[in-house]
C-alpha cells in the first residue's frame, strides 16, 4: 500500500485525482483540507480526512507522519508561505517525495503571442507561483513541479509534457489529465524526480486558449 497525503484535497484537480487513486487498490489516502466536510463522501477504510490549513505547521507535520508521497494541490496569495510550511514539515518527518501543482509561465517559458497574453493576464500571480516553486527547487526534496496549461473540465486524458528550459507547448489541458499525471508519478517514485514539467494537450497551439 502506498500512502499519499493530498493537500488542498477539495481542489478541482485533487477531486479528480482522488477518484483515480481510489480506483487503484494500491493507494491509501490522507485528505488534508479546510472545511473537511466537503470530502466526507470519500470516507472509507482507505481514506483518512484531516481538517486543517496548510500553514498550520504543527498539524501539517503530524499529518505527514508515515506517508510515502505528498501531493500539493494548493493556491492563494500566500502560496510561497504554504510551500515553506510543506517543506519544513517534510524535513521534520524525513519525507522526500512531493508532487506540486504550479502553473505555466513561471519561467517566462511560454513562447510567442500566447506567452505575451499569458504574462499580461496572469501578472503577479506568476511571480508568486515562481517564488513557491523555487522553495521546492532550492530544497533537497524529490519534487516534481507540474506546470499545467490553461485548465479545462473536459472529460479526457490527453497530454504531453515539456521540460524546464524548453518552450511551453499548447494552450490548454484538462484537469483530468493533470490528475492522471499525478497518479502516474505517485506510482513510480523515481519518475521525473527533481524536474519541472510543462503539461499541455497536444495540438492546442494558439494565441490564446480557445475559449478566450
Ligand atoms: N485555472 C487555470 O487555468 C490554471 C492553469 C494552471 C495552473 N493552475 C493552478 O493549478 C492549481 C490547481 O488547480 P485547481 O483547479 O485544482 O485549483 P483549486 O480548485 O482552486 O484548488 C486549490 C485548493 O487549494 C486550497 N488551499 C488554498 N490555500 C490553502 C491553505 N492555506 N490550506 C489548505 N488548503 C488551501 C483551496 O482550498 P479552499 O477551497 O479551502 O480555499 C483549494 O481547494 C491552482 O494553484 C491553480 O491556480 C490553474
Short mmCIF file of C-alpha atoms and ligand atoms in Angstrom, two decimals:
data_model
loop_
_atom_site.label_atom_id
_atom_site.label_comp_id
_atom_site.label_asym_id
_atom_site.label_seq_id
_atom_site.Cartn_x
_atom_site.Cartn_y
_atom_site.Cartn_z
CA UNK A 1 0.00 0.00 0.00
CA UNK A 2 1.35 3.44 -0.90
CA UNK A 3 0.28 6.27 1.39
CA UNK A 4 -0.43 9.59 -0.30
CA UNK A 5 -1.11 12.82 1.60
CA UNK A 6 -3.21 15.20 -0.52
CA UNK A 7 -3.04 18.89 0.45
CA UNK A 8 -5.93 21.06 -0.68
CA UNK A 9 -7.95 17.89 -1.13
CA UNK A 10 -11.19 19.61 -2.20
CA UNK A 11 -9.45 21.38 -5.08
CA UNK A 12 -10.79 20.64 -8.53
CA UNK A 13 -7.80 18.64 -9.79
CA UNK A 14 -7.43 16.96 -6.40
CA UNK A 15 -11.02 15.66 -6.51
CA UNK A 16 -10.35 14.04 -9.89
CA UNK A 17 -7.06 12.60 -8.69
CA UNK A 18 -8.78 11.15 -5.61
CA UNK A 19 -11.20 9.22 -7.85
CA UNK A 20 -8.29 7.88 -9.88
CA UNK A 21 -6.22 6.98 -6.81
CA UNK A 22 -9.13 5.13 -5.22
CA UNK A 23 -9.74 3.13 -8.40
CA UNK A 24 -6.33 1.57 -7.69
CA UNK A 25 -6.20 -0.74 -4.65
CA UNK A 26 -2.52 0.11 -4.11
CA UNK A 27 -3.22 3.54 -2.63
CA UNK A 28 -4.28 4.75 0.78
CA UNK A 29 -5.12 8.47 1.02
CA UNK A 30 -4.98 11.14 3.68
CA UNK A 31 -7.03 14.15 2.61
CA UNK A 32 -5.88 17.40 4.25
CA UNK A 33 -8.07 20.44 3.69
CA UNK A 34 -10.02 23.29 5.18
CA UNK A 35 -13.74 22.68 5.74
CA UNK A 36 -13.19 18.94 5.58
CA UNK A 37 -16.89 18.07 5.36
CA UNK A 38 -16.53 18.77 1.61
CA UNK A 39 -14.90 15.36 1.09
CA UNK A 40 -16.89 13.34 3.62
CA UNK A 41 -18.34 11.35 0.70
CA UNK A 42 -14.89 9.74 0.29
CA UNK A 43 -14.52 8.48 3.86
CA UNK A 44 -13.57 4.76 3.94
CA UNK A 45 -11.01 2.38 5.42
CA UNK A 46 -8.59 3.61 2.73
CA UNK A 47 -9.25 7.32 3.31
CA UNK A 48 -8.36 9.45 6.35
CA UNK A 49 -9.65 13.02 6.45
CA UNK A 50 -7.92 15.85 8.35
CA UNK A 51 -9.38 19.33 8.72
CA UNK A 52 -6.52 21.80 8.57
CA UNK A 53 -4.86 24.78 6.96
CA UNK A 54 -1.55 24.06 5.22
CA UNK A 55 0.06 26.96 7.07
CA UNK A 56 -0.60 25.20 10.40
CA UNK A 57 2.92 23.79 10.76
CA UNK A 58 2.21 21.55 13.75
CA UNK A 59 -0.94 19.98 12.31
CA UNK A 60 0.64 19.51 8.90
CA UNK A 61 3.73 17.86 10.38
CA UNK A 62 1.54 15.44 12.31
CA UNK A 63 -0.37 14.59 9.11
CA UNK A 64 2.90 13.75 7.32
CA UNK A 65 3.98 11.01 9.71
CA UNK A 66 4.03 7.65 7.92
CA UNK A 67 3.22 8.99 4.44
CA UNK A 68 5.11 7.98 1.28
CA UNK A 69 4.17 10.79 -1.11
CA UNK A 70 2.84 14.33 -0.71
CA UNK A 71 0.64 15.77 -3.48
CA UNK A 72 0.07 19.51 -3.03
CA UNK A 73 -2.88 20.95 -4.95
CA UNK A 74 -2.76 24.43 -3.42
CA UNK A 75 -3.46 28.03 -4.44
CA UNK A 76 -3.57 31.50 -2.95
CA UNK A 77 -1.75 34.77 -2.35
CA UNK A 78 0.40 33.12 0.34
CA UNK A 79 1.46 30.18 -1.87
CA UNK A 80 5.15 30.75 -1.03
CA UNK A 81 4.44 30.51 2.72
CA UNK A 82 2.45 27.35 2.02
CA UNK A 83 5.44 25.89 0.14
CA UNK A 84 7.79 26.78 3.00
CA UNK A 85 5.49 25.17 5.55
CA UNK A 86 5.21 22.00 3.45
CA UNK A 87 8.99 21.74 3.00
CA UNK A 88 9.57 22.26 6.74
CA UNK A 89 7.00 19.60 7.64
CA UNK A 90 8.59 17.17 5.17
CA UNK A 91 12.01 17.76 6.69
CA UNK A 92 10.64 17.23 10.18
CA UNK A 93 9.21 13.85 9.16
CA UNK A 94 12.03 12.73 6.82
CA UNK A 95 9.69 12.65 3.83
CA UNK A 96 11.26 13.16 0.40
CA UNK A 97 8.73 12.81 -2.41
CA UNK A 98 6.40 15.68 -3.36
CA UNK A 99 4.26 16.47 -6.41
CA UNK A 100 3.50 20.21 -6.56
CA UNK A 101 0.94 21.83 -8.86
CA UNK A 102 2.14 25.18 -10.21
CA UNK A 103 1.27 26.96 -13.45
CA UNK A 104 2.52 27.66 -16.95
CA UNK A 105 4.67 30.75 -17.40
CA UNK A 106 6.64 30.86 -14.13
CA UNK A 107 9.96 30.76 -16.01
CA UNK A 108 8.75 33.01 -18.85
CA UNK A 109 8.82 29.81 -20.91
CA UNK A 110 5.63 30.36 -22.89
CA UNK A 111 6.63 31.47 -26.39
CA UNK A 112 5.11 33.94 -28.85
CA UNK A 113 1.84 35.82 -28.66
CA UNK A 114 0.33 33.33 -26.24
CA UNK A 115 3.25 33.94 -23.88
CA UNK A 116 2.70 37.71 -24.04
CA UNK A 117 -1.03 37.25 -23.39
CA UNK A 118 -0.35 34.79 -20.56
CA UNK A 119 2.11 37.16 -18.84
CA UNK A 120 -0.26 40.12 -19.18
CA UNK A 121 -3.28 38.14 -17.98
CA UNK A 122 -1.64 36.38 -15.03
CA UNK A 123 0.63 39.25 -13.88
CA UNK A 124 1.91 38.95 -10.29
CA UNK A 125 0.31 35.50 -9.86
CA UNK A 126 3.24 34.22 -11.95
CA UNK A 127 5.80 35.78 -9.60
CA UNK A 128 4.10 34.28 -6.56
CA UNK A 129 3.97 30.83 -8.18
CA UNK A 130 7.62 31.16 -9.28
CA UNK A 131 8.63 32.01 -5.70
CA UNK A 132 6.75 28.97 -4.35
CA UNK A 133 8.26 26.62 -6.95
CA UNK A 134 11.71 27.97 -6.08
CA UNK A 135 11.22 26.96 -2.44
CA UNK A 136 10.97 23.35 -3.67
CA UNK A 137 13.76 23.66 -6.23
CA UNK A 138 16.08 25.09 -3.57
CA UNK A 139 15.27 22.22 -1.19
CA UNK A 140 16.77 18.73 -1.10
CA UNK A 141 13.36 17.11 -1.70
CA UNK A 142 12.45 14.76 -4.55
CA UNK A 143 10.00 17.18 -6.11
CA UNK A 144 8.08 17.13 -9.38
CA UNK A 145 6.62 20.53 -10.22
CA UNK A 146 3.71 20.37 -12.65
CA UNK A 147 3.01 23.44 -14.80
CA UNK A 148 -0.39 22.91 -16.43
CA UNK A 149 -1.61 24.91 -19.42
CA UNK A 150 -4.97 26.68 -19.04
CA UNK A 151 -7.27 24.16 -17.40
CA UNK A 152 -10.49 22.72 -18.83
CA UNK A 153 -13.03 20.36 -17.30
CA UNK A 154 -13.17 18.18 -20.42
CA UNK A 155 -13.68 14.51 -19.64
CA UNK A 156 -10.47 13.38 -21.34
CA UNK A 157 -6.94 12.27 -20.58
CA UNK A 158 -4.75 13.64 -23.35
CA UNK A 159 -1.47 15.36 -22.57
CA UNK A 160 2.18 15.77 -23.43
CA UNK A 161 4.97 17.27 -21.35
CA UNK A 162 7.86 19.67 -21.80
CA UNK A 163 10.90 20.01 -19.55
CA UNK A 164 12.18 23.10 -17.76
CA UNK A 165 14.34 25.00 -20.26
CA UNK A 166 12.15 24.01 -23.22
CA UNK A 167 9.48 26.28 -24.70
CA UNK A 168 5.98 25.51 -23.38
CA UNK A 169 3.66 23.87 -25.91
CA UNK A 170 -0.08 24.36 -26.46
CA UNK A 171 -2.59 26.50 -24.59
CA UNK A 172 -4.89 24.13 -22.67
CA UNK A 173 -5.10 20.81 -20.82
CA UNK A 174 -7.85 19.03 -18.90
CA UNK A 175 -7.83 18.80 -15.11
CA UNK A 176 -8.44 15.08 -15.58
CA UNK A 177 -5.13 14.82 -17.49
CA UNK A 178 -3.23 16.55 -14.69
CA UNK A 179 -4.85 14.17 -12.19
CA UNK A 180 -3.73 11.19 -14.31
CA UNK A 181 -0.17 12.50 -14.39
CA UNK A 182 -0.18 12.96 -10.61
CA UNK A 183 -1.32 9.35 -10.07
CA UNK A 184 1.29 8.06 -12.54
CA UNK A 185 4.05 9.97 -10.71
CA UNK A 186 2.86 8.76 -7.31
CA UNK A 187 3.00 5.16 -8.54
CA UNK A 188 6.65 5.36 -9.61
CA UNK A 189 8.73 7.21 -7.01
CA UNK A 190 11.71 7.61 -9.34
CA UNK A 191 9.70 9.09 -12.24
CA UNK A 192 10.53 12.75 -13.03
CA UNK A 193 12.28 13.42 -9.73
CA UNK A 194 13.67 16.97 -9.33
CA UNK A 195 12.03 18.10 -12.55
CA UNK A 196 9.50 20.74 -13.52
CA UNK A 197 7.12 19.58 -16.24
CA UNK A 198 5.03 21.74 -18.57
CA UNK A 199 1.80 19.87 -19.39
CA UNK A 200 -0.49 20.59 -22.35
CA UNK A 201 -2.98 18.91 -24.63
CA UNK A 202 -1.27 18.16 -27.97
CA UNK A 203 -2.16 20.33 -30.98
CA UNK A 204 -3.66 23.20 -28.99
CA UNK A 205 -1.22 25.90 -30.05
CA UNK A 206 -2.75 29.34 -30.46
CA UNK A 207 -2.54 32.99 -29.43
CA UNK A 208 -5.00 32.38 -26.52
CA UNK A 209 -6.91 29.44 -25.06
CA UNK A 210 -9.76 28.52 -27.46
CA UNK A 211 -12.50 29.93 -25.20
CA UNK A 212 -10.99 33.47 -24.96
N1 LIG B 1 -7.22 27.75 -13.91
C1 LIG B 1 -6.21 27.50 -14.74
O1 LIG B 1 -6.34 27.57 -15.96
C2 LIG B 1 -4.87 27.09 -14.15
C3 LIG B 1 -3.81 26.81 -15.02
C4 LIG B 1 -2.60 26.35 -14.48
C5 LIG B 1 -2.45 26.19 -13.12
N2 LIG B 1 -3.50 26.49 -12.28
C6 LIG B 1 -3.29 26.28 -10.84
O2 LIG B 1 -3.43 24.89 -10.58
C7 LIG B 1 -3.69 24.70 -9.20
C8 LIG B 1 -4.76 23.63 -9.01
O3 LIG B 1 -5.90 23.91 -9.78
P1 LIG B 1 -7.38 23.55 -9.25
O4 LIG B 1 -8.31 23.86 -10.35
O5 LIG B 1 -7.39 22.22 -8.63
O6 LIG B 1 -7.47 24.70 -8.10
P2 LIG B 1 -8.50 24.87 -6.90
O7 LIG B 1 -9.75 24.14 -7.16
O8 LIG B 1 -8.57 26.35 -6.64
O9 LIG B 1 -7.75 24.16 -5.68
C9 LIG B 1 -6.82 24.79 -4.87
C10 LIG B 1 -7.08 24.37 -3.45
O10 LIG B 1 -6.07 24.95 -2.60
C11 LIG B 1 -6.67 25.02 -1.33
N3 LIG B 1 -5.95 25.90 -0.41
C12 LIG B 1 -5.57 27.18 -0.61
N4 LIG B 1 -4.95 27.64 0.49
C13 LIG B 1 -4.95 26.63 1.40
C14 LIG B 1 -4.47 26.52 2.72
N5 LIG B 1 -3.82 27.53 3.33
N6 LIG B 1 -4.64 25.35 3.37
C15 LIG B 1 -5.27 24.31 2.76
N7 LIG B 1 -5.75 24.36 1.50
C16 LIG B 1 -5.59 25.52 0.84
C17 LIG B 1 -8.03 25.59 -1.63
O11 LIG B 1 -8.85 25.28 -0.53
P3 LIG B 1 -10.15 26.15 -0.14
O12 LIG B 1 -11.24 25.60 -1.02
O13 LIG B 1 -10.30 25.84 1.31
O14 LIG B 1 -9.85 27.58 -0.43
C18 LIG B 1 -8.42 24.84 -2.90
O15 LIG B 1 -9.24 23.73 -2.65
C19 LIG B 1 -4.07 26.07 -8.65
O16 LIG B 1 -2.96 26.57 -7.93
C20 LIG B 1 -4.29 26.91 -9.90
O17 LIG B 1 -4.01 28.28 -9.69
C21 LIG B 1 -4.69 26.93 -12.79
#
